[in-house]
Coordinates of C-alpha atoms in Angstrom, one line a residue:
M9 CA 84.1 116.7 112.2
G10 CA 83.4 113.0 112.9
E11 CA 85.3 110.6 115.1
I12 CA 88.6 109.3 113.7
S13 CA 88.2 105.6 112.8
S14 CA 90.6 103.0 114.1
D15 CA 91.8 102.2 110.6
N16 CA 92.5 106.0 110.1
V17 CA 94.5 106.0 113.3
H18 CA 96.6 103.0 112.2
G19 CA 97.1 104.6 108.8
L20 CA 98.1 107.9 110.5
I21 CA 100.6 106.2 112.8
L22 CA 102.2 104.4 109.8
A23 CA 102.3 107.5 107.7
I24 CA 103.9 109.6 110.4
S25 CA 106.4 106.7 111.1
S26 CA 107.2 106.6 107.3
S27 CA 107.9 110.4 107.3
V28 CA 110.2 110.1 110.3
F29 CA 112.1 107.2 108.8
I30 CA 112.4 108.7 105.3
G31 CA 113.2 112.2 106.6
S32 CA 115.9 110.8 108.9
S33 CA 117.3 108.6 106.2
F34 CA 118.5 111.6 104.1
I35 CA 120.4 113.0 107.1
I36 CA 122.0 109.6 108.0
K37 CA 123.0 108.9 104.5
K38 CA 124.5 112.4 104.1
K39 CA 126.6 111.9 107.2
G40 CA 127.8 108.6 105.8
L41 CA 128.6 110.3 102.5
M42 CA 130.5 113.0 104.3
K43 CA 132.5 110.4 106.2
A44 CA 133.3 108.5 103.1
G45 CA 134.3 111.6 101.2
A46 CA 136.8 112.6 104.0
S47 CA 138.7 109.3 103.5
G48 CA 138.2 108.6 99.8
T49 CA 136.7 109.7 96.5
R50 CA 133.5 111.5 97.0
A51 CA 130.3 110.0 95.5
G52 CA 129.8 113.2 93.4
S53 CA 133.2 112.5 91.7
G54 CA 132.4 108.8 91.0
G55 CA 133.6 107.3 94.2
H56 CA 131.8 104.3 95.9
S57 CA 133.6 104.3 99.3
Y58 CA 130.3 105.1 100.9
L59 CA 129.4 101.5 100.4
M60 CA 131.8 100.7 103.2
Q61 CA 130.2 103.1 105.6
P62 CA 127.8 101.6 108.2
M63 CA 126.1 105.0 108.6
W64 CA 125.2 105.1 104.9
W65 CA 123.7 101.6 105.1
A66 CA 121.8 102.7 108.2
G67 CA 120.3 105.5 106.2
M68 CA 119.3 103.0 103.5
V69 CA 117.6 100.7 106.1
S70 CA 115.8 103.7 107.4
M71 CA 114.5 104.6 104.0
I72 CA 113.4 101.1 103.3
L73 CA 111.5 101.0 106.6
G74 CA 109.8 104.3 105.7
E75 CA 108.7 103.0 102.3
V76 CA 107.3 99.8 103.9
A77 CA 105.4 101.9 106.5
N78 CA 104.1 104.1 103.7
F79 CA 102.9 101.0 101.8
A80 CA 101.2 99.7 104.8
A81 CA 99.5 103.0 105.6
Y82 CA 97.6 102.9 102.3
A83 CA 96.1 99.6 103.3
F84 CA 94.4 101.2 106.3
A85 CA 93.7 104.8 105.5
P86 CA 92.4 106.7 102.4
A87 CA 94.9 108.4 100.0
I88 CA 93.6 111.8 100.9
L89 CA 94.9 111.2 104.4
V90 CA 98.2 109.3 103.7
T91 CA 99.6 111.1 100.6
P92 CA 99.7 114.7 101.9
L93 CA 101.5 113.5 105.1
G94 CA 104.4 112.8 103.0
A95 CA 105.3 116.5 103.5
L96 CA 106.2 115.7 107.1
S97 CA 109.4 114.0 105.9
I98 CA 110.5 117.4 104.7
I99 CA 110.1 118.9 108.1
V100 CA 112.0 116.0 109.7
S101 CA 114.9 116.4 107.4
A102 CA 114.9 120.1 107.7
V103 CA 115.0 120.0 111.5
L104 CA 117.6 117.3 111.7
A105 CA 119.8 119.1 109.1
H106 CA 119.6 122.2 111.4
Y107 CA 121.0 120.3 114.3
F108 CA 123.3 117.7 112.7
L109 CA 124.5 119.2 109.5
D110 CA 124.7 122.9 110.4
E111 CA 122.2 123.7 107.6
R112 CA 120.5 126.5 109.5
L113 CA 116.6 126.6 109.5
H114 CA 115.9 130.3 109.1
I115 CA 112.5 132.0 110.0
F116 CA 110.9 131.2 106.6
G117 CA 111.8 127.6 107.0
V118 CA 110.2 127.6 110.5
V119 CA 107.0 129.2 109.0
G120 CA 107.0 126.5 106.3
C121 CA 107.2 123.8 108.9
I122 CA 104.4 125.3 110.9
L123 CA 102.2 125.5 107.8
C124 CA 102.8 121.9 106.9
L125 CA 101.9 120.9 110.5
V126 CA 98.8 123.0 110.5
G127 CA 97.6 121.6 107.1
S128 CA 98.4 118.0 108.1
T129 CA 96.4 118.4 111.4
T130 CA 93.5 119.9 109.5
I131 CA 93.4 116.9 107.1
V132 CA 93.8 114.3 109.8
L133 CA 90.9 115.7 111.8
H134 CA 88.5 115.9 108.8
A135 CA 89.7 113.0 106.7
P136 CA 87.1 110.5 105.4
H137 CA 86.8 107.0 106.8
E138 CA 88.5 104.3 104.8
T139 CA 86.1 102.4 102.6
Q140 CA 85.5 98.9 104.2
V141 CA 86.6 96.2 101.8
S142 CA 86.1 92.6 102.3
S143 CA 87.8 91.2 99.2
V144 CA 90.2 92.2 96.5
K145 CA 87.2 91.5 94.1
Q146 CA 85.6 94.6 95.7
V147 CA 88.6 96.7 94.8
W148 CA 88.4 95.3 91.3
Y149 CA 84.8 96.3 91.1
F150 CA 85.8 99.9 92.1
A151 CA 88.6 100.0 89.6
T152 CA 86.3 98.8 86.7
E153 CA 83.5 101.2 87.3
P154 CA 82.9 103.7 84.5
G155 CA 84.1 106.8 86.4
F156 CA 87.6 105.3 87.2
M157 CA 87.9 103.6 83.8
V158 CA 87.4 107.0 82.2
Y159 CA 90.1 108.5 84.6
A160 CA 92.6 105.7 84.0
G161 CA 92.0 105.8 80.2
T162 CA 92.5 109.5 80.2
V163 CA 95.8 109.2 82.2
L164 CA 97.1 106.5 79.8
V165 CA 96.3 108.5 76.8
L166 CA 97.9 111.7 78.2
V167 CA 101.0 109.7 79.2
G168 CA 101.2 108.2 75.7
V169 CA 100.9 111.6 74.1
L170 CA 103.6 113.1 76.4
I171 CA 106.0 110.3 75.8
Y172 CA 105.7 109.9 72.0
R173 CA 104.9 113.5 71.1
Y174 CA 106.3 115.9 73.6
V175 CA 109.2 114.2 75.2
P176 CA 111.3 114.3 72.0
L177 CA 110.4 118.0 71.4
Y178 CA 110.3 119.6 74.9
G179 CA 111.6 117.0 77.4
Q180 CA 114.9 118.7 77.9
T181 CA 113.5 122.2 78.2
H182 CA 110.1 122.0 79.9
L183 CA 110.0 120.5 83.4
I184 CA 106.3 119.8 83.3
I185 CA 106.8 117.0 80.6
Y186 CA 108.8 114.5 82.7
V187 CA 107.1 115.6 86.0
G188 CA 103.6 115.3 84.4
I189 CA 104.4 111.7 83.3
C190 CA 105.6 110.8 86.8
S191 CA 102.6 112.3 88.5
L192 CA 100.0 110.9 86.2
M193 CA 101.5 107.4 86.5
G194 CA 102.0 107.9 90.3
S195 CA 98.3 108.4 90.8
L196 CA 97.6 104.9 89.2
T197 CA 100.6 103.4 91.1
V198 CA 99.1 104.4 94.5
M199 CA 95.8 102.9 93.5
C200 CA 97.6 99.6 92.8
V201 CA 99.5 100.0 96.1
K202 CA 96.2 100.3 97.9
A203 CA 94.8 97.2 96.1
V204 CA 97.8 95.1 96.9
G205 CA 98.1 96.5 100.4
I206 CA 94.4 95.6 101.1
A207 CA 95.0 92.1 99.7
I208 CA 98.0 91.6 102.0
K209 CA 96.1 92.9 105.0
L210 CA 93.1 90.6 104.4
S211 CA 95.4 87.6 103.7
F212 CA 97.1 88.2 107.1
S213 CA 93.6 88.3 108.7
G214 CA 92.9 84.8 107.5
S215 CA 91.2 85.5 104.1
N216 CA 93.7 84.6 101.4
Q217 CA 93.4 87.0 98.5
F218 CA 96.3 85.6 96.5
K219 CA 94.0 82.9 95.1
Y220 CA 92.3 85.5 93.0
F221 CA 93.8 86.6 89.7
Q222 CA 92.9 90.3 90.5
T223 CA 95.5 90.4 93.2
W224 CA 98.2 89.3 90.8
F225 CA 97.0 91.6 88.1
F226 CA 97.2 94.6 90.5
T227 CA 100.7 93.4 91.5
L228 CA 101.9 93.3 87.8
L229 CA 100.4 96.7 87.2
L230 CA 102.1 98.0 90.3
V231 CA 105.6 96.8 89.2
G232 CA 105.1 98.2 85.6
F233 CA 103.9 101.6 86.8
C234 CA 106.7 101.9 89.4
V235 CA 109.3 101.2 86.8
M236 CA 107.9 103.7 84.3
Q237 CA 107.5 106.3 87.1
L238 CA 111.0 105.9 88.4
N239 CA 112.4 106.1 84.9
Y240 CA 110.9 109.5 84.1
L241 CA 111.5 110.8 87.6
N242 CA 115.2 110.0 87.2
K243 CA 115.1 111.8 83.8
A244 CA 113.6 114.9 85.5
L245 CA 116.2 114.9 88.3
D246 CA 119.0 114.5 85.9
T247 CA 117.8 117.3 83.7
F248 CA 116.5 119.9 86.1
N249 CA 117.3 121.4 89.4
I250 CA 116.0 119.2 92.3
N251 CA 114.8 122.3 94.1
V252 CA 112.4 122.9 91.3
V253 CA 111.5 119.3 90.6
S254 CA 110.6 118.4 94.2
P255 CA 107.9 120.9 94.9
V256 CA 106.3 120.7 91.4
Y257 CA 106.3 116.9 91.6
Y258 CA 104.9 116.9 95.1
V259 CA 102.0 119.2 94.1
L260 CA 101.0 117.4 90.9
F261 CA 101.5 113.8 92.3
T262 CA 99.5 114.6 95.5
S263 CA 96.7 116.4 93.7
L264 CA 96.3 113.6 91.1
T265 CA 96.5 110.8 93.7
I266 CA 93.8 112.4 95.8
L267 CA 91.6 112.9 92.6
A268 CA 92.2 109.2 91.7
S269 CA 91.2 108.0 95.2
I270 CA 88.1 110.2 95.3
I271 CA 86.9 108.7 91.9
M272 CA 87.8 105.1 92.6
F273 CA 87.0 104.8 96.4
K274 CA 84.4 107.6 96.5
D275 CA 86.1 109.1 99.6
W276 CA 83.9 112.2 99.6
D277 CA 80.5 110.6 99.1
D278 CA 79.7 110.5 102.8
Q279 CA 81.2 113.9 103.7
S280 CA 79.6 117.3 103.8
A281 CA 80.6 120.3 101.8
S282 CA 82.2 122.0 104.9
Q283 CA 84.3 118.9 105.5
I284 CA 85.5 118.7 101.9
A285 CA 86.3 122.4 101.9
T286 CA 88.2 122.1 105.1
E287 CA 90.3 119.2 103.7
I288 CA 91.0 121.3 100.6
C289 CA 92.1 124.2 102.8
G290 CA 94.4 121.8 104.7
F291 CA 95.9 120.5 101.5
V292 CA 96.6 124.0 100.2
T293 CA 98.2 124.9 103.5
I294 CA 100.5 122.0 103.2
L295 CA 101.4 123.0 99.6
C296 CA 102.2 126.6 100.7
G297 CA 104.4 125.2 103.5
T298 CA 106.2 122.9 101.1
F299 CA 106.7 125.6 98.5
L300 CA 108.1 128.0 101.2
L301 CA 110.5 125.4 102.5
H302 CA 111.9 124.6 99.1
K303 CA 112.0 128.2 97.7
T304 CA 113.8 129.6 100.8
K305 CA 116.0 126.6 101.8
D306 CA 119.2 128.3 100.7
M307 CA 118.4 131.7 102.1
G308 CA 121.1 133.1 104.3
I309 CA 123.9 131.1 102.6
P310 CA 126.6 133.4 101.4
T311 CA 127.0 133.5 97.7
D312 CA 130.4 135.2 97.7
G313 CA 132.2 132.6 99.7
S314 CA 132.7 135.0 102.6
A315 CA 131.6 132.4 105.1
A316 CA 132.5 128.8 104.5
S317 CA 130.3 126.0 105.7
P318 CA 131.6 124.2 108.8
N319 CA 131.8 121.1 106.6
S320 CA 133.8 122.7 103.9
H321 CA 137.5 122.4 103.6
V322 CA 139.8 125.2 102.5
D323 CA 143.3 124.4 101.4
P324 CA 145.8 126.7 103.2
N325 CA 148.2 126.5 100.3
S326 CA 145.6 127.7 97.9
R327 CA 144.8 130.6 100.3
H328 CA 148.5 131.4 100.5
L329 CA 148.8 131.5 96.7
E330 CA 145.8 133.7 96.5
L331 CA 147.3 136.2 98.9
R332 CA 150.6 136.2 97.0
R333 CA 148.7 136.9 93.7
V334 CA 146.8 139.8 95.3
T335 CA 150.1 141.2 96.7
V336 CA 151.9 141.0 93.3
C337 CA 149.0 142.6 91.5
D338 CA 148.9 145.4 94.1
S339 CA 152.7 145.9 93.6
D340 CA 152.3 146.1 89.8
R341 CA 149.7 148.9 90.2
R342 CA 152.1 150.8 92.4

């Protein structure tokens, strides 16, 4: 295990900050939605009263700050360090939900959080140093090398086949179609994020990178890839259960992003086999923790309605009518 570089430290701080902001944003926005639903039409029923709730807007600001911090993290640290740390936002939201939304974190949830923390720590301690880049032209050189060109070409061909061949046939029945498109495009999106992030970082350091066409080309690709990725992610969320989409998307997206970074920036070239194996073990540990958190998140919630959530509202009139119905039925049997 080598010494953690200053760039990796900056990237680590930004990635953790991003997870805290994003994880908190879900709880803050949900509190805002609950307040809006108590005084108007709920968002799930088509209402937009949440737009008048300062707490909901505070959640949106928190999410935006988190995304900005995540964007900046890629400019300092390799994707193999930044991307898996996204799992920490799940821990933040789970812990905050336990205390502020009465969504109890059971023992399996605690174990899942611990696994995510152990895996994240393992990756942080053994992550490769960020490749030193002095110009966006150097990033362009990495992106146009044969290895990455083959990867990018393969991704675009697979995405094209999935969209034009398999989406019409299996898009509504097979989760992997939509999620596969999002994950494949996401790996290229992150590479563009790194290129634009590095260009911005160098520009702020006094070396203007926006005079090169490569910077604008990466920016255009970033916008296009983001639009396509969000389009098919929304299709996946609209068609399938979010509890299934989230872990599958996280696993595929993170795996493909790390693979793309290894090919483009050669993150593993200066690392030993033991370091690489340790990073893989850390990543698998995070995946196990994430899977456990998602698969057991509803464990302990009654399915027969015997115990209502503290946030639920039971109409006393409906309860009275139900009691009368039971009494009448019991009298008829007699």
